[in-house]
PDB file of C-alpha atoms in Angstrom:
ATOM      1  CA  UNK A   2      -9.945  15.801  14.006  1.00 50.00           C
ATOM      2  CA  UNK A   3      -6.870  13.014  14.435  1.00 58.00           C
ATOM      3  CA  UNK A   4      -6.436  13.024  10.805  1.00 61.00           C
ATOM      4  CA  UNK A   5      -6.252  16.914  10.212  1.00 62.00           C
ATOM      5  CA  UNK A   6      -3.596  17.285  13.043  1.00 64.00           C
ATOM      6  CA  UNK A   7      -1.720  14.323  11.345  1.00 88.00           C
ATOM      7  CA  UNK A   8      -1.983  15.807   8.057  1.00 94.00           C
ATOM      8  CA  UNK A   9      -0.617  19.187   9.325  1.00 95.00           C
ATOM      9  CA  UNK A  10       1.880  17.742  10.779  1.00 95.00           C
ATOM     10  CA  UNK A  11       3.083  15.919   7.723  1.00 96.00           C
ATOM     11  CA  UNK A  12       2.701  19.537   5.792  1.00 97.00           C
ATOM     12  CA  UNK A  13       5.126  21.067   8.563  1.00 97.00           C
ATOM     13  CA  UNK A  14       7.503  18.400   8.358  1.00 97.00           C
ATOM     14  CA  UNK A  15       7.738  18.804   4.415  1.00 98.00           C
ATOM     15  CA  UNK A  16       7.698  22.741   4.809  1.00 98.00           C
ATOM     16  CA  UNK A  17      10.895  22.456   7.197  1.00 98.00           C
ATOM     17  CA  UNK A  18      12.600  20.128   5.256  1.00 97.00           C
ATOM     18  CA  UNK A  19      12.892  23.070   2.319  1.00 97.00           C
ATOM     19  CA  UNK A  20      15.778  24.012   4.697  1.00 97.00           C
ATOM     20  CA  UNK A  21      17.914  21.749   3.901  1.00 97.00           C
ATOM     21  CA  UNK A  22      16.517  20.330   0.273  1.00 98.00           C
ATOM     22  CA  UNK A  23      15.756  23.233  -2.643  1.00 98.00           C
ATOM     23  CA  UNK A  24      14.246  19.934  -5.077  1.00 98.00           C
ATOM     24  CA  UNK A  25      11.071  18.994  -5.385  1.00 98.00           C
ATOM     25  CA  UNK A  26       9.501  16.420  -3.019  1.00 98.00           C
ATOM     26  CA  UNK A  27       7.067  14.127  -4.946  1.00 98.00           C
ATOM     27  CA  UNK A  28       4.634  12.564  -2.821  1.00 98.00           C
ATOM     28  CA  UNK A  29       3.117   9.300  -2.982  1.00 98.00           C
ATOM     29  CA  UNK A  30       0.846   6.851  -1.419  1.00 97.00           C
ATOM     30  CA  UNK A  31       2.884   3.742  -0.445  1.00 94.00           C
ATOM     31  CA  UNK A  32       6.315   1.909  -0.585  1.00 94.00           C
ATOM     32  CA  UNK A  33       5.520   0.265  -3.995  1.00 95.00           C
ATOM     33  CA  UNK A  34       4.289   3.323  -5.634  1.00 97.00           C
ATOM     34  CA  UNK A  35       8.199   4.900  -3.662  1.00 97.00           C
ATOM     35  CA  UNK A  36      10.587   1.560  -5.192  1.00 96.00           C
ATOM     36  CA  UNK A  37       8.717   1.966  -8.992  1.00 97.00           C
ATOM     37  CA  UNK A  38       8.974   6.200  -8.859  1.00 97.00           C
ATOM     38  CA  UNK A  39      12.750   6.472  -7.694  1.00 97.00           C
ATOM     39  CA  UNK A  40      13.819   4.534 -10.695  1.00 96.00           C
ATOM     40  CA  UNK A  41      12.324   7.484 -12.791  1.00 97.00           C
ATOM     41  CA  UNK A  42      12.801  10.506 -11.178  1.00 98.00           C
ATOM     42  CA  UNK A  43      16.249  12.205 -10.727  1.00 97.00           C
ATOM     43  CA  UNK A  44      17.469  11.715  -7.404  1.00 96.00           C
ATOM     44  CA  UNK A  45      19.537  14.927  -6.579  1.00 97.00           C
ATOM     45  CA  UNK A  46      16.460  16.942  -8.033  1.00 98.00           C
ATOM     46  CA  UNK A  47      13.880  15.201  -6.441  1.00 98.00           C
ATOM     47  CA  UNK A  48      12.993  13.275  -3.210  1.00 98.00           C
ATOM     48  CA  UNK A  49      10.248  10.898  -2.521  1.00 98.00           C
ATOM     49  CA  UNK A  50       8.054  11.060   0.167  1.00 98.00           C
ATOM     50  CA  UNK A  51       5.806   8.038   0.819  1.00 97.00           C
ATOM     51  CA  UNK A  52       2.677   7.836   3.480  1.00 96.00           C
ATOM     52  CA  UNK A  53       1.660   3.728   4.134  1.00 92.00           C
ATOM     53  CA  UNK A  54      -0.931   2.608   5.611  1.00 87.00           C
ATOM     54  CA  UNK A  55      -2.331   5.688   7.164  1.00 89.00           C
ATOM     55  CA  UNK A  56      -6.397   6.801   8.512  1.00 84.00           C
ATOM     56  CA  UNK A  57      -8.559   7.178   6.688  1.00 87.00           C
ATOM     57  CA  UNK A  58      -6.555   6.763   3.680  1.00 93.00           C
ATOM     58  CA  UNK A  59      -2.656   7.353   2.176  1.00 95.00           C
ATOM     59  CA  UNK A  60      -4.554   8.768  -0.490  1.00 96.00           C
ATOM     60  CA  UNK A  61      -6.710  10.921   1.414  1.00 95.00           C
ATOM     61  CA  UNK A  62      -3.234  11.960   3.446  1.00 96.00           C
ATOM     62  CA  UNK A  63      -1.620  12.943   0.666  1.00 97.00           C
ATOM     63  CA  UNK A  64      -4.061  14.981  -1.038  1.00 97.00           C
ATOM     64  CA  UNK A  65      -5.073  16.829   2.523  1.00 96.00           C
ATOM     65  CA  UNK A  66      -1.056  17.536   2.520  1.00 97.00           C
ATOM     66  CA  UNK A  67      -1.191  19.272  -1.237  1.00 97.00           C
ATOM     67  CA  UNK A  68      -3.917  21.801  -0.259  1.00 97.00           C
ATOM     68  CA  UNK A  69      -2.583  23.032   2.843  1.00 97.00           C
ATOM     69  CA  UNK A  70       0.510  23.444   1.013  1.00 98.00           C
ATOM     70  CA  UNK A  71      -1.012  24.658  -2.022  1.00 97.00           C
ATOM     71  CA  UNK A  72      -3.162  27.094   0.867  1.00 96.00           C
ATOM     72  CA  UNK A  73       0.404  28.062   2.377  1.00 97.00           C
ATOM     73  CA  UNK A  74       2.015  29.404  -1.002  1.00 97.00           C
ATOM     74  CA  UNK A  75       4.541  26.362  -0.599  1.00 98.00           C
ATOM     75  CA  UNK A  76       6.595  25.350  -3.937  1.00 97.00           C
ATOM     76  CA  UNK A  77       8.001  22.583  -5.706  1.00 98.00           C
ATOM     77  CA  UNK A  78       5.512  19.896  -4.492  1.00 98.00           C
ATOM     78  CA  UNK A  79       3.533  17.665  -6.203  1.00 98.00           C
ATOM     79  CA  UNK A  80       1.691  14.047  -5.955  1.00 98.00           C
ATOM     80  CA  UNK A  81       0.847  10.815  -7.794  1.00 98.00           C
ATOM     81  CA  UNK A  82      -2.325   9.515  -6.599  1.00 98.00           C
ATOM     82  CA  UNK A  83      -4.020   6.133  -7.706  1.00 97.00           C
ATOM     83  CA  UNK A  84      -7.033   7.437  -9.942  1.00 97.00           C
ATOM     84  CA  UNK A  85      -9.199   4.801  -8.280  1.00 97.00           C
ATOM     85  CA  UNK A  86     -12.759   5.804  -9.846  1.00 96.00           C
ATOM     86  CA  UNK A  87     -12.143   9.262 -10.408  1.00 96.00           C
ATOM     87  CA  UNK A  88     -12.003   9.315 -14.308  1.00 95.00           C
ATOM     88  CA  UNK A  89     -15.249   8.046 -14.173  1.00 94.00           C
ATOM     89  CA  UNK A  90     -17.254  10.613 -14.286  1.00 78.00           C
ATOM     90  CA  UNK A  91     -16.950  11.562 -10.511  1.00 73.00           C
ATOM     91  CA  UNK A  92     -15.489  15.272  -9.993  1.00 76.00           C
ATOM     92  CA  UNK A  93     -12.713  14.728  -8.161  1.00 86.00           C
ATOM     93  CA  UNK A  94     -10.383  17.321  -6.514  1.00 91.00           C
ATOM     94  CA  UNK A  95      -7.967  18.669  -8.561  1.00 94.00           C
ATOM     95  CA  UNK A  96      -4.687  20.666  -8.483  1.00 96.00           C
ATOM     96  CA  UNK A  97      -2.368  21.124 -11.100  1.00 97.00           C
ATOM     97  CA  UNK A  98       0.707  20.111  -8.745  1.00 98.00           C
ATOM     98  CA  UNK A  99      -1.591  16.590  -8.174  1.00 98.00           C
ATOM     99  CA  UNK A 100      -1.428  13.960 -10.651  1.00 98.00           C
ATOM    100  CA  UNK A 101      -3.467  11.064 -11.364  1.00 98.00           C
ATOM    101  CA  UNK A 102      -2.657   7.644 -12.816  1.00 98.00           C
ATOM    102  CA  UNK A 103      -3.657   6.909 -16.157  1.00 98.00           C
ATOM    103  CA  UNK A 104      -5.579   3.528 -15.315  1.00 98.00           C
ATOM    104  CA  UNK A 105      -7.567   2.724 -11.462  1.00 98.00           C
ATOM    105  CA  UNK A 106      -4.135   2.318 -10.213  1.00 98.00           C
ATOM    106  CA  UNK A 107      -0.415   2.102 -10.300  1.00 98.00           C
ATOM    107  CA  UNK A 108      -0.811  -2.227 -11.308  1.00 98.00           C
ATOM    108  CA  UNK A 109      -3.136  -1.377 -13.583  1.00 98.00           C
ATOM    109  CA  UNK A 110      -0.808   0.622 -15.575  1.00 98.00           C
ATOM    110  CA  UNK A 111       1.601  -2.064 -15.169  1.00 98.00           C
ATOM    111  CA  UNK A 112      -0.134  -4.989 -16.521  1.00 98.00           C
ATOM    112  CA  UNK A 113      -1.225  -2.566 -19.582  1.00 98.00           C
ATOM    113  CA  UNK A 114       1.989  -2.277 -20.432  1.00 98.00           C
ATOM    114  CA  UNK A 115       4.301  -5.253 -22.113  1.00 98.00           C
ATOM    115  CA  UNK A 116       5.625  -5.887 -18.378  1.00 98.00           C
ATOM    116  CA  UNK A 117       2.975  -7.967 -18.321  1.00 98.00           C
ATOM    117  CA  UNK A 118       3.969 -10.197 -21.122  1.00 98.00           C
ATOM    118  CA  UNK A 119       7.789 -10.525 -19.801  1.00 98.00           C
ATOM    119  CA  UNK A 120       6.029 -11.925 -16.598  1.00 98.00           C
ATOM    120  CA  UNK A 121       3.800 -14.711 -18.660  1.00 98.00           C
ATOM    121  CA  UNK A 122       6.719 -15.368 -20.178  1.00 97.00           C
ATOM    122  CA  UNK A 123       8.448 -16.035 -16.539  1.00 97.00           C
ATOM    123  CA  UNK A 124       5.957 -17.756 -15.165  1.00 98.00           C
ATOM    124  CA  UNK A 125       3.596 -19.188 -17.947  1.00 98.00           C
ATOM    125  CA  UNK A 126       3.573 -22.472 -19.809  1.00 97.00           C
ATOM    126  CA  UNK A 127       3.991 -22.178 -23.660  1.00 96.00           C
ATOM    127  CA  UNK A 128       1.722 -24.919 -23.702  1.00 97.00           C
ATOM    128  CA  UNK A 129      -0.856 -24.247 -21.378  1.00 98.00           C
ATOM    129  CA  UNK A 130      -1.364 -20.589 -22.787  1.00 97.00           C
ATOM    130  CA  UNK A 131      -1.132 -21.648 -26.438  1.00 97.00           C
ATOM    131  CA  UNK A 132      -4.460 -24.407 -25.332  1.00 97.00           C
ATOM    132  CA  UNK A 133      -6.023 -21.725 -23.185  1.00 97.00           C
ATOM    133  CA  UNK A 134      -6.602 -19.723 -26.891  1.00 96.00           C
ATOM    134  CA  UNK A 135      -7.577 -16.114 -25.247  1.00 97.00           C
ATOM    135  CA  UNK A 136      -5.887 -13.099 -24.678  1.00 97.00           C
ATOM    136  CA  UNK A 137      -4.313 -13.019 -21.066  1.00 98.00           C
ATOM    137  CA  UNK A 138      -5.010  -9.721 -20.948  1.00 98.00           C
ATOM    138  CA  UNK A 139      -8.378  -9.525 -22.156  1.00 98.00           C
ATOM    139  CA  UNK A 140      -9.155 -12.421 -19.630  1.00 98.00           C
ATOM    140  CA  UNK A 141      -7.859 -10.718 -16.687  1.00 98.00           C
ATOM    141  CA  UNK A 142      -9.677  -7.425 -17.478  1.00 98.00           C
ATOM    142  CA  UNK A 143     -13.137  -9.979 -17.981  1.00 98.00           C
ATOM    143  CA  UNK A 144     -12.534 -11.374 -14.748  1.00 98.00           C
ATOM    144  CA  UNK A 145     -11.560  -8.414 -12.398  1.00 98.00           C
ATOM    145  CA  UNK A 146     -14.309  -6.086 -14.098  1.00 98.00           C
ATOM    146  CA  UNK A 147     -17.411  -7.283 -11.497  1.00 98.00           C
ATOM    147  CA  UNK A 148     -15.100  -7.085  -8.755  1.00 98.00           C
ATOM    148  CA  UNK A 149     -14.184  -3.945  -9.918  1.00 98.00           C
ATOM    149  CA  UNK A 150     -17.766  -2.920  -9.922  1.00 98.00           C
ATOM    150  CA  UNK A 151     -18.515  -4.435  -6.734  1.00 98.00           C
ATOM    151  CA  UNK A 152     -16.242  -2.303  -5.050  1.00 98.00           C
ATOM    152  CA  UNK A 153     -17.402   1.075  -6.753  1.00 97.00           C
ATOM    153  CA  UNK A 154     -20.765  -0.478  -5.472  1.00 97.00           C
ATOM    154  CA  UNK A 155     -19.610  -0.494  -2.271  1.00 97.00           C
ATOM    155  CA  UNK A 156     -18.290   2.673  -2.086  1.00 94.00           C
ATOM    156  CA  UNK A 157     -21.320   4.516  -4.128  1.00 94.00           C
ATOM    157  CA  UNK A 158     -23.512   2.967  -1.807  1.00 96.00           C
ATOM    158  CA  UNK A 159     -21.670   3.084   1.548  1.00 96.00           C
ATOM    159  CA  UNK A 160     -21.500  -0.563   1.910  1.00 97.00           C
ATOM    160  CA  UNK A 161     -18.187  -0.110   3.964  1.00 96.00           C
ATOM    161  CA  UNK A 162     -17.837  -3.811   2.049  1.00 98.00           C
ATOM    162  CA  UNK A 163     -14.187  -5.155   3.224  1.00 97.00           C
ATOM    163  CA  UNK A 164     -12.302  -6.674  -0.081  1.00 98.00           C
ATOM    164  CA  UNK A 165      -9.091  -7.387   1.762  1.00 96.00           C
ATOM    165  CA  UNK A 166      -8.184 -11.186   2.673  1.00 96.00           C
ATOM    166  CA  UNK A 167     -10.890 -12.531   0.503  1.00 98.00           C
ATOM    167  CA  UNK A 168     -10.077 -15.727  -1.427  1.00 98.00           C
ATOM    168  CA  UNK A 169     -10.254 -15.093  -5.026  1.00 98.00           C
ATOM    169  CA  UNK A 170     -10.179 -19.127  -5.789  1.00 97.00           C
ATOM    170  CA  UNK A 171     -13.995 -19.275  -3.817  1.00 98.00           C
ATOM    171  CA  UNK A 172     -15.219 -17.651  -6.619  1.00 98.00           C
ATOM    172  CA  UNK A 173     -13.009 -17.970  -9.697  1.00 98.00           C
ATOM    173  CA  UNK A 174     -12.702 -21.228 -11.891  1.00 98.00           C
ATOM    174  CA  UNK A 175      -9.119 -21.960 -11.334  1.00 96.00           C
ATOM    175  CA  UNK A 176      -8.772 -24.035 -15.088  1.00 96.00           C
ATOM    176  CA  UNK A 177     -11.099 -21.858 -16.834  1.00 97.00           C
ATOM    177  CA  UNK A 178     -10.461 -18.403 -14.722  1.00 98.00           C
ATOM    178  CA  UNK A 179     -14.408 -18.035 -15.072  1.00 98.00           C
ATOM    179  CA  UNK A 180     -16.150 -15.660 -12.052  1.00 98.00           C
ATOM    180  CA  UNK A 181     -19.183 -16.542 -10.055  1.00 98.00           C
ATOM    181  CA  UNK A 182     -20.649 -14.032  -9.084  1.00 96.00           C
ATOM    182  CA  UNK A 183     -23.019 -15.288  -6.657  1.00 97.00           C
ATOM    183  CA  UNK A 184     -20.027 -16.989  -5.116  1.00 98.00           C
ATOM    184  CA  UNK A 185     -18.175 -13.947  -5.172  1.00 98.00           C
ATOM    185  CA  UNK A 186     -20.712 -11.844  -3.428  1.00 98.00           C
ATOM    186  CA  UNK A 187     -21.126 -14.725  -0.705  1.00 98.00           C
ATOM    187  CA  UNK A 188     -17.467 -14.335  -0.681  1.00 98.00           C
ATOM    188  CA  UNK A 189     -17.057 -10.333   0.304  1.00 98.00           C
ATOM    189  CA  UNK A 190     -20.207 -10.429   2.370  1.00 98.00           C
ATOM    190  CA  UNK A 191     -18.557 -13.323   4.717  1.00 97.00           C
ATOM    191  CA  UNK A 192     -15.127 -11.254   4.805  1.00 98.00           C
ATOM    192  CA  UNK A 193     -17.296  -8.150   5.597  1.00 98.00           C
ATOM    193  CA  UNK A 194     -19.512 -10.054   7.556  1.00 97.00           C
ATOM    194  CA  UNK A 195     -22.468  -8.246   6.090  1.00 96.00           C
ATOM    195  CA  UNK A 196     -24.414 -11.284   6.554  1.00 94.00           C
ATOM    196  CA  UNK A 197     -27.981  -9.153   6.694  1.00 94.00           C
ATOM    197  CA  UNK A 198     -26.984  -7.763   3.012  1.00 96.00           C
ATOM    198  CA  UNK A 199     -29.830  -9.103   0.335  1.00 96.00           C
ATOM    199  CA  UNK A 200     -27.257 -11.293  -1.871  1.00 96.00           C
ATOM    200  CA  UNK A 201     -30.104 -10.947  -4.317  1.00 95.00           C
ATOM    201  CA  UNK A 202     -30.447  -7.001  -4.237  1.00 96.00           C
ATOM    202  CA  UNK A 203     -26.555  -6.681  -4.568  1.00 97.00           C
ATOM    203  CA  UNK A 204     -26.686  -8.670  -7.300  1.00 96.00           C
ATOM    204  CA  UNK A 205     -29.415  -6.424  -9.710  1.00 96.00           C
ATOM    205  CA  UNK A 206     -27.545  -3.364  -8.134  1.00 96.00           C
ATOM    206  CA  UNK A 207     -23.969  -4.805  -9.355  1.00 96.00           C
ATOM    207  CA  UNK A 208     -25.577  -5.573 -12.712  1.00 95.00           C
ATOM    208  CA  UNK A 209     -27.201  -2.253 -13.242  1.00 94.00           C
ATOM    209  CA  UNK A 210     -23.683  -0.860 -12.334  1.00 94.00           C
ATOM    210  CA  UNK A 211     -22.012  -3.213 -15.080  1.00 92.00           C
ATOM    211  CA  UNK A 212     -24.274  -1.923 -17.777  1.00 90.00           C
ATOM    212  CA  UNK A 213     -22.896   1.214 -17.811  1.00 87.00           C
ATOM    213  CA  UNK A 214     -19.991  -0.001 -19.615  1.00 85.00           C
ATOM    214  CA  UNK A 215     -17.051   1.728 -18.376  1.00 95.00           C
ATOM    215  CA  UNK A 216     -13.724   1.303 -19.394  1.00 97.00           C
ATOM    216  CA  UNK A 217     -12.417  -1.858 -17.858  1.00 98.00           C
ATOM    217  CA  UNK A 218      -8.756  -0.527 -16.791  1.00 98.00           C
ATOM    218  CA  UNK A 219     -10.371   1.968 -14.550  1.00 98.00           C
ATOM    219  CA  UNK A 220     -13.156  -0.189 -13.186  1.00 98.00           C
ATOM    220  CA  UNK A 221     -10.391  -3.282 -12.355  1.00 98.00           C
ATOM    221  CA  UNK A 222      -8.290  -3.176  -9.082  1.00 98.00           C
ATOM    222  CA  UNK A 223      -4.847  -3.922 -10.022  1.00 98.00           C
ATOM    223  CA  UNK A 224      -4.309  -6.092  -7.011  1.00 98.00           C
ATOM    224  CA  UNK A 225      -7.355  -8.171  -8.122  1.00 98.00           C
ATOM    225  CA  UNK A 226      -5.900  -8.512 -11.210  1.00 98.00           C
ATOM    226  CA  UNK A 227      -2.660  -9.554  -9.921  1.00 98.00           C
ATOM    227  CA  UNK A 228      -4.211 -11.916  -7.832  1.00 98.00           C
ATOM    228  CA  UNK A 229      -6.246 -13.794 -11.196  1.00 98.00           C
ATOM    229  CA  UNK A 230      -3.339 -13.705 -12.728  1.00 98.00           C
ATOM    230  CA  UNK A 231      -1.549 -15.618 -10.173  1.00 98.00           C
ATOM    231  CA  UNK A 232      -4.533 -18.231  -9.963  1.00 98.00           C
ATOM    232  CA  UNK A 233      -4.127 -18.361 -13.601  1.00 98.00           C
ATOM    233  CA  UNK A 234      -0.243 -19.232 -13.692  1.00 98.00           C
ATOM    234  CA  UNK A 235      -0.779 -22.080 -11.207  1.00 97.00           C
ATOM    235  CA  UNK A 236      -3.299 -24.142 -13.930  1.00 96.00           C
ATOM    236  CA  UNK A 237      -4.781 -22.378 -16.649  1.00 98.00           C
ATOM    237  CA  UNK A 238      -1.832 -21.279 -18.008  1.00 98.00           C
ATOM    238  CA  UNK A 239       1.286 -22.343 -15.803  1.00 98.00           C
ATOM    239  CA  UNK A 240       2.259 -24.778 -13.654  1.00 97.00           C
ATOM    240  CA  UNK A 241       3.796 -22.713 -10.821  1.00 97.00           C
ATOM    241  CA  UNK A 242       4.044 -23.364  -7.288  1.00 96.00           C
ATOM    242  CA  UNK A 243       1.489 -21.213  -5.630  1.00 95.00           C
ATOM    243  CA  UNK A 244       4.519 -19.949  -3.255  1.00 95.00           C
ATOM    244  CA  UNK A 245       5.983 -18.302  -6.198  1.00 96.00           C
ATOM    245  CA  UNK A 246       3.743 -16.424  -8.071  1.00 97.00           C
ATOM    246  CA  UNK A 247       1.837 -14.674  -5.251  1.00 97.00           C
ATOM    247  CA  UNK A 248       0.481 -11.871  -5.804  1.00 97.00           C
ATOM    248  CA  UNK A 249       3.386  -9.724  -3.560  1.00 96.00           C
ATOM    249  CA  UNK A 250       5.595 -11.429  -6.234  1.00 97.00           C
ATOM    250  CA  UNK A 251       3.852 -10.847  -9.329  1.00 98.00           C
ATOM    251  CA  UNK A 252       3.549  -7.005  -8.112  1.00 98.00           C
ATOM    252  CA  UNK A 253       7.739  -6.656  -7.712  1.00 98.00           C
ATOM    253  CA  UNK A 254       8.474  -8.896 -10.853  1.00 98.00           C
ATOM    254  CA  UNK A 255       6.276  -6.541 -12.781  1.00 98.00           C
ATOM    255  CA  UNK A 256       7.538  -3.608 -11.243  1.00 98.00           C
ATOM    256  CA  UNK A 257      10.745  -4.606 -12.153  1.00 98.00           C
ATOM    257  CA  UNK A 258       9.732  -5.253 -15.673  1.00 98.00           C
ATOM    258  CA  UNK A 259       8.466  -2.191 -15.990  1.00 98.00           C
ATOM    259  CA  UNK A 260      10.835  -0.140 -18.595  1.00 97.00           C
ATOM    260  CA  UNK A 261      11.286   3.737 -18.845  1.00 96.00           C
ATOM    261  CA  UNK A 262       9.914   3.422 -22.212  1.00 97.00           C
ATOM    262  CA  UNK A 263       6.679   2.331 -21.323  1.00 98.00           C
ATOM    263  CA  UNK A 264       6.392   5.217 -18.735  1.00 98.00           C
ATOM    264  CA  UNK A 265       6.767   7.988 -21.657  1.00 97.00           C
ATOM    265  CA  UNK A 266       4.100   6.854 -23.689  1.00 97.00           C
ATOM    266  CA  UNK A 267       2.155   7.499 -20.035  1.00 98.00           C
ATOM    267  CA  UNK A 268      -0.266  10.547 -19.949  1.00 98.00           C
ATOM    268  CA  UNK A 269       1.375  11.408 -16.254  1.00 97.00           C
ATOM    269  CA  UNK A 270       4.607  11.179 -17.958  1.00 98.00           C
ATOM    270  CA  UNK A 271       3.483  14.007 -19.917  1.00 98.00           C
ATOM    271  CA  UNK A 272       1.930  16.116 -17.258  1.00 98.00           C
ATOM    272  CA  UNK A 273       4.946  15.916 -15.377  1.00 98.00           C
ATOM    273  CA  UNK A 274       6.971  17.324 -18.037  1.00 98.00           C
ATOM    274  CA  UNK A 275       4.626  20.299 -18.741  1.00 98.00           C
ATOM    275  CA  UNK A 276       4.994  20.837 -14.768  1.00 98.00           C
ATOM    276  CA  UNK A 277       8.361  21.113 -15.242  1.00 98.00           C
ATOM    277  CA  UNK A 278       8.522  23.936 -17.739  1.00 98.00           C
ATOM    278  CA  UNK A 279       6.115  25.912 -15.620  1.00 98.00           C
ATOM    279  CA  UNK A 280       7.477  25.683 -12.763  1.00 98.00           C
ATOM    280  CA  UNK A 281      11.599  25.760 -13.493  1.00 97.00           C
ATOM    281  CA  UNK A 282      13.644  25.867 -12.107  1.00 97.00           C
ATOM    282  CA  UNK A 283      12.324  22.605 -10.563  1.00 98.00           C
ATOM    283  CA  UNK A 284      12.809  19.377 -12.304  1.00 98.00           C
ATOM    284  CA  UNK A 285      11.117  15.713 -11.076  1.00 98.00           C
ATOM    285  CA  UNK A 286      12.352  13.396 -14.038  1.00 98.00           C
ATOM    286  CA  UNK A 287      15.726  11.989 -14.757  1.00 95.00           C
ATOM    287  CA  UNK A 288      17.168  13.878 -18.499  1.00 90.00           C
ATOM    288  CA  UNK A 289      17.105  10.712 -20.364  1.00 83.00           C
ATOM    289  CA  UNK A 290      13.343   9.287 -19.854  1.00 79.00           C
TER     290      UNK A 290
END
């Protein structure tokens, strides 16, 4: 009941706010997703509206806010949601003023896009990458893919499994950036302190789950990514003090790396623009993206 008052709230609060603003708002889940947007959109055409942190999700907030608007007749709204697992085969809601990223999630498209390789190139060793011999990328998609799955697990299953805080070097080879995965399910299950949980049983169920062979960039969490790849610039392929490639850091140097280029090639940057011409006169991106 709390979260349907909050949401209506937030709806009202956007609804009076047409008084004074005739733009669109564009609504998002959290301050990252707010700092990368704003850089895109055009600022006396659009404002950005950003919901942190709230119960039971931002995502769930903002996507209860787009239907009662939608319900209310209310225009010039729309939202960019993390995709999460919902281009995998899951019918998710949709609304054509609610937009999904291309890949699980805001870092995701990030590190598939060359801001990733400006940040190696930051933060990397020449050397160390050049004697590693794999693709970075590759790597990190290898790496984050049963964690990835472990976490659809969770949620298929209603594991309520708690991923937040764990310690990705428990279970990840910090000179070869190799997984355990026995380590890694020890790992969550201590966090979540699921201690009753058959390590064995998750273990067949997260393998049965792998063999389905989805595509890696919308099984992987970007933030676990983010996180290998910080591991990953303190040995295997860098020498960086841990202090400065955490992953907080890593997130705002790729962010920052991120060019308007790279967001056109972007299926969202295309379904923005054909949600512009139907629905003039409101405009959400800047003319020269």
């Amino acid at each position: 009941m709390r979260e349907h008052l909050s949401v209506d709230r937030e709806a009202n609060a956007i609804q009076l706010r047409r008084e004074t603003f005739s733009g669109v708002f564009l609504l998002v889940e959290g301050s990252s997703d707010k700092t990368l947007y704003e850089r895109l959109v055009d600022n006396s055409e659009c404002q950005l509206i950003s919901y942190s942190n709230r119960k039971p999700s931002s995502k769930f907030c903002v996507i209860e806010i787009i239907k009662i608007l939608d319900k209310n007749g209310f225009h010039g709204v729309i939202a960019i949601v993390d995709a999460d697992f919902d281009h995998l085969g899951i019918t998710p809601y949709s609304n054509p003023n609610l937009f999904r990223t291309d890949t699980h999630d805001l870092e995701t498209m990030l590190l598939n896009s060359p801001a990733l390789e400006k940040v190696i190139a930051e933060f990397g060793s020449e050397e160390k990458i050049t004697r590693f011999g794999q693709d970075i990328r590759t790597v990190l998609l290898e790496v984050g893919t049963p964690i990835g799955y472990l976490r659809w697990v969770s949620q298929l299953d209603g594991l309520n499994l708690t991923f937040n805080g764990i310690k990705f070097s428990s279970f990840i080879n910090e000179l070869t950036l190799e997984l355990d995965q026995i380590k890694l399910i020890q790992e969550v299950k201590n966090k979540s302190q699921a201690f009753a949980l058959d390590s064995k049983n998750l273990q067949h169920r997260l393998i049965s789950q792998q063999s389905s062979n989805d595509d890696p960039w919308q099984v992987c969490c970007g933030h676990d990514l983010v996180e290998i790849l910080s591991i990953g610039l303190r040995k295997a392929i860098g020498s960086a003090k841990a202090s400065d490639v955490e992953s907080t850091c890593l997130e705002r140097s790729l962010r920052l790396a991120y060019e308007e280029t790279y967001f056109c090639k972007t299926h969202i940057y295309l379904s923005i623009r054909l949600w512009e011409s139907n629905n003039q006169p409101f405009k959400v991106l800047r003319n020269e993206i």
